[in-house]
Amino acid sequence: MQPKTIISKKNKEKNQNESINLSLAKNYKEVRNFTELLCKPLVTEDYVIQSMPDVSPTKWHLAHTTWFFETFVLSKVNPNYESPHPQYSYLFNSYYVQAGERHARPERGLLSRPTVEEVYRYRRYVDENMLKFLERAEEAQMEKVASVIEIGLHHEQQHQELIVTDIKHVFSVNPLRPAYLNSIKNNNSKPRYISEINWVEFPEGIYSIGHEGIGFAYDNECPRHREFVESFQLAPRLVTNREYMAFIENGAYERPELWLSDGWYAVEANRWKAPLYWEKKKGYWWNFTLSGMRELDPNEPVCHVSYYEADAYARWAGARLPTEAEWEIAASKLPIEGNFVDSGNYHPVVLDDEISDCALLQMFGDVWEWTLSPYTPYPGFKTLPGALGEYNGKFMANQMVLRGGSCATSKSHIRKTYRNFFTPSARWQFMGIRLAKDA
Amino acid sequence: MQPKTIISKKNKEKNQNESINLSLAKNYKEVRNFTELLCKPLVTEDYVIQSMPDVSPTKWHLAHTTWFFETFVLSKVNPNYESPHPQYSYLFNSYYVQAGERHARPERGLLSRPTVEEVYRYRRYVDENMLKFLERAEEAQMEKVASVIEIGLHHEQQHQELIVTDIKHVFSVNPLRPAYLNSIKNNNSKPRYISEINWVEFPEGIYSIGHEGIGFAYDNECPRHREFVESFQLAPRLVTNREYMAFIENGAYERPELWLSDGWYAVEANRWKAPLYWEKKKGYWWNFTLSGMRELDPNEPVCHVSYYEADAYARWAGARLPTEAEWEIAASKLPIEGNFVDSGNYHPVVLDDEISDCALLQMFGDVWEWTLSPYTPYPGFKTLPGALGEYNGKFMANQMVLRGGSCATSKSHIRKTYRNFFTPSARWQFMGIRLAKDA
Amino acid sequence: MQPKTIISKKNKEKNQNESINLSLAKNYKEVRNFTELLCKPLVTEDYVIQSMPDVSPTKWHLAHTTWFFETFVLSKVNPNYESPHPQYSYLFNSYYVQAGERHARPERGLLSRPTVEEVYRYRRYVDENMLKFLERAEEAQMEKVASVIEIGLHHEQQHQELIVTDIKHVFSVNPLRPAYLNSIKNNNSKPRYISEINWVEFPEGIYSIGHEGIGFAYDNECPRHREFVESFQLAPRLVTNREYMAFIENGAYERPELWLSDGWYAVEANRWKAPLYWEKKKGYWWNFTLSGMRELDPNEPVCHVSYYEADAYARWAGARLPTEAEWEIAASKLPIEGNFVDSGNYHPVVLDDEISDCALLQMFGDVWEWTLSPYTPYPGFKTLPGALGEYNGKFMANQMVLRGGSCATSKSHIRKTYRNFFTPSARWQFMGIRLAKDA
Amino acid sequence: MQPKTIISKKNKEKNQNESINLSLAKNYKEVRNFTELLCKPLVTEDYVIQSMPDVSPTKWHLAHTTWFFETFVLSKVNPNYESPHPQYSYLFNSYYVQAGERHARPERGLLSRPTVEEVYRYRRYVDENMLKFLERAEEAQMEKVASVIEIGLHHEQQHQELIVTDIKHVFSVNPLRPAYLNSIKNNNSKPRYISEINWVEFPEGIYSIGHEGIGFAYDNECPRHREFVESFQLAPRLVTNREYMAFIENGAYERPELWLSDGWYAVEANRWKAPLYWEKKKGYWWNFTLSGMRELDPNEPVCHVSYYEADAYARWAGARLPTEAEWEIAASKLPIEGNFVDSGNYHPVVLDDEISDCALLQMFGDVWEWTLSPYTPYPGFKTLPGALGEYNGKFMANQMVLRGGSCATSKSHIRKTYRNFFTPSARWQFMGIRLAKDA
């Protein structure tokens, strides 16, 4: 199932081809600019560091997203296209084996050259070529590449999120604990009781799950298909730091019986004692944020927990995590609103006191929500043809699905059917917990 | 959902309590005897070896299954029960954290003591106590432990299978390549064409999946629940060595585009070139079996492949693996018949030529069939209370479900709803491939 | 410098050839018998275990020492000689690359076959062939192989010591802590003061170091050569457990400034807190011995320490370790007497109270004494021709020399010029400490 | 034995104290400037990379050498001295455990902050304080710290060499193979025969080895002491690339019998096929240099070989490596002249054709020469008091001595008694081979 794009048949009839070119060009400029905007707070040295294999240097993100357009668009539409450097295609391919050899992932932090300036020059060069192409491309050409360009832009938005989460990790391993920016408001949220959970109930039935129709989606969200879902209950809000502290204080990290077997192994192997970025100083929990070290705000949603921690917390709380189908059913009638990267918080925020506790809140933005669902193909799933077929399908093992986007996600990037996925031990994304229950 | 036992209410009315005791005692003796029967071909030294962390020494299996009855039955029904050695409970606990500390799994092969003879003495001791108990136990007592004893017997049957697969691995790492026994018939199966696959078709619908009613089942098979399944097709037979050789000869182990990302990583890290136990000598494939080295029989079902290999093979063949629901739907109307450990082959067998190719064949026995389904809880799943709750639930991450039993499984152990599970890189069990397709 | 053998020229004139054959045969029988005598306390399972890569299974020692005679004697003198099994030469070659491929060292514990009985049968077979050969061999033949046989016997004596130290390690990792034998006297040594060290002084000078003349020696002890040695002082006795406990109580294992850089790394990586085989229970130190667990005797020589610990102890004590030249100078006038394996203690013993403290004591037996000297070739060193040239020379990097033999060494095996060597982190041999000082 | 400094008694009488201050200040400025001169060819990103644990980022070298003066001079002479940042002492301590906690060595490449500019500012700050101090310091104060300052300058010269060798490694792992500078002359050396080696002979005798008297030396070069040395022969020149190629072509890297046991292990584990920085392209050897990739010049001294390779080469050539005493005896009458970093080659150079082959050539500069000598204390060795005592002594295990300096060493830094040391597997320094023989 190929990603649907804005140039579906119906659209084509309505719109002139020119306007498709124009709208894609506008989109292109916006997305590409935002990537660079995110890098504004960085100094040259920050662009170079790879603090763990999962993390890539900012410089690499800037170049790799550019390589995408060069490889899958420019060199396809123009056989004479020349890259600024013959080795960039080697250095900046991430994992597309069908697109050629590539530089080993864990060694991305070993490259001082090309310099940051050269990478920005590379971006300029490709941007100019792309915009020139979009200016002149005819309908037949656009038909072939418009959907690839659209994927390229969504791809770049994914890397925007990674730029944010990766630089957070890079800064966190530096004993100086530098701040990315100082915009995060101080945590002066008022003390609150842990509110009872007013579970929101959903009836059993056959539901349609997945993407369909006009509008972009990744291949892994397709095809829309039927699932029988038993009745279930969903917590109207995310688990908070206060609740998670109670879990810790109850000895969670010393009680193997609360954990999945692999989860307990991860606790021991990594000596986890709390979520990533929590530090205890003189009896108080502190939290490393993109604004530096802050005292932990108990009212904020808990964040930077692994699937194993989310699962153990849910077990301890007498509940479970929702499946991705349950989450999507619940989300299906809600507007996509929340604390996204667009709001400039770069951190999950405290739920407003006045907001009713009966409605489903915080479903979008703030933190990606771990689901009980391993990342598998939907019935009838088909990958894209060619190297882009590697985009999603080849990761369908040993990963869990997360839903809803985070404070590092662009609002224009998320969908109700969007399936994010990470290995169950990953913690460096903004990942949190929403509870569910059998009805 | 607690395992159902033969002493369900209905049964109790019909039978006298005595006969329950008698039947359990008979069952107990049969299962316990069969374990020791499997060890007959071994010499003392064979009992001691642990050839990799996944493998346990035979001696350990003999003791651990005994420890189970001691810990979960004898010491519960008799507070004065004394184990032959105070440290056995430490040495022979596998992973039940709620049953106390345990000896590290990868170090099971470092124990020369207790000796094999002492372990057999331990078995004698516990058997006598168990049978004495079953002789005298009254209804109230039986009510409490009958289901645990039944689990213990099924547990021992699982370890019987492991004794067979583990000793195969132990022998395989020995350059002398010893044979466990010489009963495997020579491979004189006639040359055959690769028959076309006459796909068997199943319609879409809401199906009931999982265990329900009288008869034993593990907690992970429950509760029986509804699933919506799209129409699908299933291959009537297992993939053969001949077919798998074509896959190899087509460069499968050098073509990353055929593999899941983690699968390709496993291929490279482990330098896989063929299924486990295949060896190429002078251009011909040989196969290590429990009867020693044999030339590969192309008509046998392919065996000892990982999930990654099964998945890549299916992709290469233009098909996919079945989900566990699909497998169970297909199996639901078939009798449980096949090449089990009871037949004494200790190896998958060639399909009889005369047998019609239109029916579903080889669904039970021969090899465990990898499914597309990660091992997750069924909706409404509940673990057993106490330490036995660790039996199945805590492994529900990073594992894939296999169905149908193998040539090392006892016929009386398997069920249509039986869910076996292993990590996707495991190969040392008798694991094979059946293809599926969207309709 | 080729090992000197008893058939040097002078000897040949005096003796008839027959008597050389006879004396070698006698020697052969004695050494070979003693190896098997050491195995008497073992049960079959004990022979199989390899508790760490440095340790070999007893079974392997029995076979490897046999392989030596088969490979370097029988198959040289008789081109038709046939080994009982064509793969034994593969399985039981240790590290002689010129003698062919070999089974990986860390996998020696994965072999249940050949069985213990088969290995003994292998010994019988080779012994018969060897003795038959020695009965009939003529002078010319003997000239070629007598020195190799002699090396083979010393080689077997080295493995006798390893049988003792390896089985100690094997038993130590078993939570049952089995005893090899119960002959070790209980530690009822009287409380004593830590006696002052009455340093024994030696003048500066040019000394001759190394082996020369009649009598067997390894190539690495040759040639005898001159060294200039500054005046120095040697402690008359070994460091005791009591002294070492003071070192521990002074925080030794938490004070990096006392250690070599690599030593401190080893302390942290291995979490060393005390010598190997020490265990603290309820505030008291216990010691695993070949007679099982015993309370630590403070008057015994400290044992099972690494070079790093010996070096750190010496630094802490305001002294240093002796060089191997210093040790050899001091030993040169002493009779070779001490607590060897022949005395049946299998453990270092407490120094007799009455013995004068002014003389050099415990120089031989009890524990190998770490020296300050890395294991390097003596000036003019030459390896043996052929595969036996690998015996000693190829280990001359990253090892330290130890001197004097231990309670697991045969008295007939040790020499004043004998150079034992281990990596500085090794602890499983009987290794201890004697202090030295600049004069 | 404390390092001797220019303010020894005799000097003090002759000179005014002021002039000592002046001369140290001059020295200080020269050395500190040269460090920064070496960094001129670098861009900001280059300063940040750590390409392997042995390598440190340039930025770190710049800061660490500065930290040395801050910690061991400024904060000693002025209790009110304040560092620009409270965490610099943590980040830039290398291994002085007595000087406090420190940042883990392998994580030096994870720090984007402090920035390069901040590090230069840190240097400015400390330089100003140091020069101010040297301007005003009185005799009593100077007495305490002059020798420490001198150590600090020699310490900085060591790090200058590391800046060169580390950046070479950093560039080498980058597929772009950047050049540090382009000053290296092209290799147009004329084809030559491999000249016979005209061995230079030295008689046996008691020689004095080590440092003594006026002039700076490290503690590990002291005390001067006597050694008896047998007569020996030394090759008058270094082994060349042509000779080493013959060794390779003779199958050296496939022949375990040529290697030390640990050496062969290193060959296999690291898949060594040639010296570091050699690459074979289309049948020709290329060489990564600080001027980028160049075709290998067969007349240049072989470089970037490990001790294991040097040892194996010598064995293959029927020779051995010299001991450090032999090297020092041979060097004792030669002037210290050669291809040092001062000459700006940053690479070993071809020996001039006209130069007589009878004299000892290339003893200084070009490449560090591996010796047969493990790095051990000289008889009577004493470490410096305090944290500086960790400078040399604690590395006296598992390292081999190298002599003579390299093309990356400052001429003013080297001495005939200078003992450099590295683990036998290190290759990233400019390390080469000179042969020796018994007379």
PDB file of N, CA and C in Angstrom, chain C residues 36-93:
ATOM      1  N   GLU C  36      47.620 -40.300  37.667  1.00  0.00           N
ATOM      2  CA  GLU C  36      46.352 -40.994  37.910  1.00  0.00           C
ATOM      3  C   GLU C  36      46.022 -41.078  39.392  1.00  0.00           C
ATOM      4  N   LEU C  37      47.062 -41.134  40.180  1.00  0.00           N
ATOM      5  CA  LEU C  37      46.863 -41.133  41.632  1.00  0.00           C
ATOM      6  C   LEU C  37      46.158 -39.844  42.064  1.00  0.00           C
ATOM      7  N   LEU C  38      46.564 -38.728  41.450  1.00  0.00           N
ATOM      8  CA  LEU C  38      45.948 -37.438  41.794  1.00  0.00           C
ATOM      9  C   LEU C  38      44.456 -37.420  41.471  1.00  0.00           C
ATOM     10  N   CYS C  39      44.040 -38.274  40.537  1.00  0.00           N
ATOM     11  CA  CYS C  39      42.629 -38.286  40.126  1.00  0.00           C
ATOM     12  C   CYS C  39      41.779 -39.216  40.978  1.00  0.00           C
ATOM     13  N   LYS C  40      42.407 -39.954  41.838  1.00  0.00           N
ATOM     14  CA  LYS C  40      41.658 -40.930  42.653  1.00  0.00           C
ATOM     15  C   LYS C  40      40.449 -40.328  43.358  1.00  0.00           C
ATOM     16  N   PRO C  41      40.560 -39.159  43.961  1.00  0.00           N
ATOM     17  CA  PRO C  41      39.384 -38.654  44.695  1.00  0.00           C
ATOM     18  C   PRO C  41      38.232 -38.185  43.799  1.00  0.00           C
ATOM     19  N   LEU C  42      38.394 -38.238  42.495  1.00  0.00           N
ATOM     20  CA  LEU C  42      37.377 -37.641  41.618  1.00  0.00           C
ATOM     21  C   LEU C  42      36.320 -38.649  41.180  1.00  0.00           C
ATOM     22  N   VAL C  43      35.090 -38.154  40.984  1.00  0.00           N
ATOM     23  CA  VAL C  43      34.060 -38.958  40.326  1.00  0.00           C
ATOM     24  C   VAL C  43      34.015 -38.549  38.853  1.00  0.00           C
ATOM     25  N   THR C  44      33.365 -39.378  38.062  1.00  0.00           N
ATOM     26  CA  THR C  44      33.365 -39.166  36.607  1.00  0.00           C
ATOM     27  C   THR C  44      32.999 -37.734  36.223  1.00  0.00           C
ATOM     28  N   GLU C  45      31.955 -37.181  36.833  1.00  0.00           N
ATOM     29  CA  GLU C  45      31.490 -35.850  36.462  1.00  0.00           C
ATOM     30  C   GLU C  45      32.567 -34.789  36.669  1.00  0.00           C
ATOM     31  N   ASP C  46      33.409 -34.976  37.691  1.00  0.00           N
ATOM     32  CA  ASP C  46      34.439 -33.971  37.987  1.00  0.00           C
ATOM     33  C   ASP C  46      35.431 -33.791  36.847  1.00  0.00           C
ATOM     34  N   TYR C  47      35.647 -34.845  36.091  1.00  0.00           N
ATOM     35  CA  TYR C  47      36.648 -34.814  35.013  1.00  0.00           C
ATOM     36  C   TYR C  47      36.259 -33.924  33.842  1.00  0.00           C
ATOM     37  N   VAL C  48      35.010 -33.495  33.781  1.00  0.00           N
ATOM     38  CA  VAL C  48      34.460 -32.923  32.558  1.00  0.00           C
ATOM     39  C   VAL C  48      34.449 -31.397  32.564  1.00  0.00           C
ATOM     40  N   ILE C  49      34.468 -30.808  33.758  1.00  0.00           N
ATOM     41  CA  ILE C  49      34.153 -29.380  33.915  1.00  0.00           C
ATOM     42  C   ILE C  49      35.336 -28.468  33.580  1.00  0.00           C
ATOM     43  N   GLN C  50      35.023 -27.384  32.874  1.00  0.00           N
ATOM     44  CA  GLN C  50      35.976 -26.286  32.660  1.00  0.00           C
ATOM     45  C   GLN C  50      35.348 -25.031  33.258  1.00  0.00           C
ATOM     46  N   SER C  51      35.856 -24.607  34.394  1.00  0.00           N
ATOM     47  CA  SER C  51      35.177 -23.535  35.132  1.00  0.00           C
ATOM     48  C   SER C  51      35.550 -22.140  34.657  1.00  0.00           C
ATOM     49  N   MET C  52      36.610 -22.017  33.895  1.00  0.00           N
ATOM     50  CA  MET C  52      36.967 -20.738  33.240  1.00  0.00           C
ATOM     51  C   MET C  52      37.967 -21.077  32.140  1.00  0.00           C
ATOM     52  N   PRO C  53      38.198 -20.147  31.199  1.00  0.00           N
ATOM     53  CA  PRO C  53      39.084 -20.500  30.078  1.00  0.00           C
ATOM     54  C   PRO C  53      40.474 -20.968  30.511  1.00  0.00           C
ATOM     55  N   ASP C  54      41.015 -20.432  31.606  1.00  0.00           N
ATOM     56  CA  ASP C  54      42.339 -20.855  32.070  1.00  0.00           C
ATOM     57  C   ASP C  54      42.360 -22.293  32.566  1.00  0.00           C
ATOM     58  N   VAL C  55      41.215 -22.774  32.990  1.00  0.00           N
ATOM     59  CA  VAL C  55      41.123 -24.119  33.565  1.00  0.00           C
ATOM     60  C   VAL C  55      40.829 -25.130  32.465  1.00  0.00           C
ATOM     61  N   SER C  56      41.430 -26.309  32.556  1.00  0.00           N
ATOM     62  CA  SER C  56      41.061 -27.399  31.647  1.00  0.00           C
ATOM     63  C   SER C  56      40.430 -28.528  32.453  1.00  0.00           C
ATOM     64  N   PRO C  57      39.512 -29.273  31.809  1.00  0.00           N
ATOM     65  CA  PRO C  57      38.933 -30.433  32.498  1.00  0.00           C
ATOM     66  C   PRO C  57      40.026 -31.466  32.787  1.00  0.00           C
ATOM     67  N   THR C  58      39.910 -32.136  33.892  1.00  0.00           N
ATOM     68  CA  THR C  58      40.876 -33.178  34.259  1.00  0.00           C
ATOM     69  C   THR C  58      41.056 -34.176  33.121  1.00  0.00           C
ATOM     70  N   LYS C  59      39.954 -34.532  32.530  1.00  0.00           N
ATOM     71  CA  LYS C  59      39.969 -35.455  31.401  1.00  0.00           C
ATOM     72  C   LYS C  59      40.897 -34.960  30.299  1.00  0.00           C
ATOM     73  N   TRP C  60      40.842 -33.699  30.045  1.00  0.00           N
ATOM     74  CA  TRP C  60      41.680 -33.124  29.015  1.00  0.00           C
ATOM     75  C   TRP C  60      43.160 -33.219  29.404  1.00  0.00           C
ATOM     76  N   HIS C  61      43.462 -32.918  30.658  1.00  0.00           N
ATOM     77  CA  HIS C  61      44.861 -33.039  31.107  1.00  0.00           C
ATOM     78  C   HIS C  61      45.361 -34.470  30.901  1.00  0.00           C
ATOM     79  N   LEU C  62      44.534 -35.435  31.279  1.00  0.00           N
ATOM     80  CA  LEU C  62      44.926 -36.841  31.137  1.00  0.00           C
ATOM     81  C   LEU C  62      45.203 -37.198  29.676  1.00  0.00           C
ATOM     82  N   ALA C  63      44.405 -36.662  28.794  1.00  0.00           N
ATOM     83  CA  ALA C  63      44.556 -37.002  27.384  1.00  0.00           C
ATOM     84  C   ALA C  63      45.680 -36.196  26.725  1.00  0.00           C
ATOM     85  N   HIS C  64      45.771 -34.923  27.077  1.00  0.00           N
ATOM     86  CA  HIS C  64      46.776 -34.062  26.440  1.00  0.00           C
ATOM     87  C   HIS C  64      48.200 -34.527  26.749  1.00  0.00           C
ATOM     88  N   THR C  65      48.444 -34.897  27.983  1.00  0.00           N
ATOM     89  CA  THR C  65      49.792 -35.362  28.340  1.00  0.00           C
ATOM     90  C   THR C  65      50.111 -36.659  27.589  1.00  0.00           C
ATOM     91  N   THR C  66      49.091 -37.414  27.300  1.00  0.00           N
ATOM     92  CA  THR C  66      49.240 -38.653  26.541  1.00  0.00           C
ATOM     93  C   THR C  66      49.501 -38.359  25.067  1.00  0.00           C
ATOM     94  N   TRP C  67      48.740 -37.396  24.560  1.00  0.00           N
ATOM     95  CA  TRP C  67      48.926 -36.937  23.185  1.00  0.00           C
ATOM     96  C   TRP C  67      50.368 -36.489  22.943  1.00  0.00           C
ATOM     97  N   PHE C  68      50.967 -35.883  23.964  1.00  0.00           N
ATOM     98  CA  PHE C  68      52.338 -35.398  23.836  1.00  0.00           C
ATOM     99  C   PHE C  68      53.272 -36.543  23.447  1.00  0.00           C
ATOM    100  N   PHE C  69      53.180 -37.660  24.161  1.00  0.00           N
ATOM    101  CA  PHE C  69      54.051 -38.811  23.864  1.00  0.00           C
ATOM    102  C   PHE C  69      53.707 -39.424  22.506  1.00  0.00           C
ATOM    103  N   GLU C  70      52.441 -39.435  22.204  1.00  0.00           N
ATOM    104  CA  GLU C  70      52.009 -39.988  20.922  1.00  0.00           C
ATOM    105  C   GLU C  70      52.558 -39.164  19.754  1.00  0.00           C
ATOM    106  N   THR C  71      52.457 -37.861  19.905  1.00  0.00           N
ATOM    107  CA  THR C  71      52.813 -36.956  18.807  1.00  0.00           C
ATOM    108  C   THR C  71      54.315 -36.785  18.659  1.00  0.00           C
ATOM    109  N   PHE C  72      54.982 -36.583  19.777  1.00  0.00           N
ATOM    110  CA  PHE C  72      56.392 -36.214  19.698  1.00  0.00           C
ATOM    111  C   PHE C  72      57.332 -37.420  19.834  1.00  0.00           C
ATOM    112  N   VAL C  73      56.793 -38.560  20.248  1.00  0.00           N
ATOM    113  CA  VAL C  73      57.636 -39.753  20.340  1.00  0.00           C
ATOM    114  C   VAL C  73      57.114 -40.867  19.426  1.00  0.00           C
ATOM    115  N   LEU C  74      55.957 -41.435  19.755  1.00  0.00           N
ATOM    116  CA  LEU C  74      55.518 -42.654  19.068  1.00  0.00           C
ATOM    117  C   LEU C  74      55.392 -42.466  17.555  1.00  0.00           C
ATOM    118  N   SER C  75      54.776 -41.361  17.147  1.00  0.00           N
ATOM    119  CA  SER C  75      54.582 -41.209  15.706  1.00  0.00           C
ATOM    120  C   SER C  75      55.870 -40.787  14.997  1.00  0.00           C
ATOM    121  N   LYS C  76      56.874 -40.370  15.766  1.00  0.00           N
ATOM    122  CA  LYS C  76      58.164 -40.072  15.156  1.00  0.00           C
ATOM    123  C   LYS C  76      58.988 -41.351  14.972  1.00  0.00           C
ATOM    124  N   VAL C  77      58.937 -42.215  15.982  1.00  0.00           N
ATOM    125  CA  VAL C  77      59.792 -43.410  15.904  1.00  0.00           C
ATOM    126  C   VAL C  77      59.130 -44.528  15.103  1.00  0.00           C
ATOM    127  N   ASN C  78      57.826 -44.445  14.941  1.00  0.00           N
ATOM    128  CA  ASN C  78      57.141 -45.495  14.194  1.00  0.00           C
ATOM    129  C   ASN C  78      56.151 -44.883  13.218  1.00  0.00           C
ATOM    130  N   PRO C  79      56.525 -44.810  11.966  1.00  0.00           N
ATOM    131  CA  PRO C  79      55.647 -44.156  10.978  1.00  0.00           C
ATOM    132  C   PRO C  79      54.312 -44.870  10.816  1.00  0.00           C
ATOM    133  N   ASN C  80      54.224 -46.107  11.273  1.00  0.00           N
ATOM    134  CA  ASN C  80      52.952 -46.831  11.175  1.00  0.00           C
ATOM    135  C   ASN C  80      52.097 -46.719  12.426  1.00  0.00           C
ATOM    136  N   TYR C  81      52.609 -45.961  13.382  1.00  0.00           N
ATOM    137  CA  TYR C  81      51.846 -45.835  14.625  1.00  0.00           C
ATOM    138  C   TYR C  81      50.447 -45.292  14.322  1.00  0.00           C
ATOM    139  N   GLU C  82      49.457 -45.901  14.933  1.00  0.00           N
ATOM    140  CA  GLU C  82      48.084 -45.431  14.750  1.00  0.00           C
ATOM    141  C   GLU C  82      47.461 -45.037  16.074  1.00  0.00           C
ATOM    142  N   SER C  83      46.909 -43.859  16.106  1.00  0.00           N
ATOM    143  CA  SER C  83      46.246 -43.383  17.319  1.00  0.00           C
ATOM    144  C   SER C  83      44.907 -44.109  17.461  1.00  0.00           C
ATOM    145  N   PRO C  84      44.421 -44.292  18.687  1.00  0.00           N
ATOM    146  CA  PRO C  84      43.127 -44.960  18.881  1.00  0.00           C
ATOM    147  C   PRO C  84      41.990 -44.226  18.166  1.00  0.00           C
ATOM    148  N   HIS C  85      42.144 -42.944  17.922  1.00  0.00           N
ATOM    149  CA  HIS C  85      41.067 -42.200  17.269  1.00  0.00           C
ATOM    150  C   HIS C  85      41.688 -41.096  16.421  1.00  0.00           C
ATOM    151  N   PRO C  86      41.253 -40.969  15.181  1.00  0.00           N
ATOM    152  CA  PRO C  86      41.890 -39.983  14.302  1.00  0.00           C
ATOM    153  C   PRO C  86      41.724 -38.540  14.767  1.00  0.00           C
ATOM    154  N   GLN C  87      40.730 -38.259  15.636  1.00  0.00           N
ATOM    155  CA  GLN C  87      40.516 -36.863  16.040  1.00  0.00           C
ATOM    156  C   GLN C  87      41.185 -36.512  17.366  1.00  0.00           C
ATOM    157  N   TYR C  88      41.787 -37.485  18.027  1.00  0.00           N
ATOM    158  CA  TYR C  88      42.421 -37.160  19.303  1.00  0.00           C
ATOM    159  C   TYR C  88      43.516 -36.111  19.118  1.00  0.00           C
ATOM    160  N   SER C  89      44.220 -36.171  18.009  1.00  0.00           N
ATOM    161  CA  SER C  89      45.312 -35.212  17.822  1.00  0.00           C
ATOM    162  C   SER C  89      44.749 -33.793  17.684  1.00  0.00           C
ATOM    163  N   TYR C  90      43.527 -33.701  17.187  1.00  0.00           N
ATOM    164  CA  TYR C  90      42.880 -32.394  17.092  1.00  0.00           C
ATOM    165  C   TYR C  90      42.376 -31.942  18.460  1.00  0.00           C
ATOM    166  N   LEU C  91      41.778 -32.885  19.172  1.00  0.00           N
ATOM    167  CA  LEU C  91      41.142 -32.531  20.450  1.00  0.00           C
ATOM    168  C   LEU C  91      42.148 -32.236  21.556  1.00  0.00           C
ATOM    169  N   PHE C  92      43.322 -32.859  21.488  1.00  0.00           N
ATOM    170  CA  PHE C  92      44.201 -32.794  22.658  1.00  0.00           C
ATOM    171  C   PHE C  92      45.524 -32.071  22.427  1.00  0.00           C
ATOM    172  N   ASN C  93      45.646 -31.401  21.291  1.00  0.00           N
ATOM    173  CA  ASN C  93      46.751 -30.476  21.079  1.00  0.00           C
ATOM    174  C   ASN C  93      46.395 -29.213  21.859  1.00  0.00           C
TER     175      ASN C  93
END
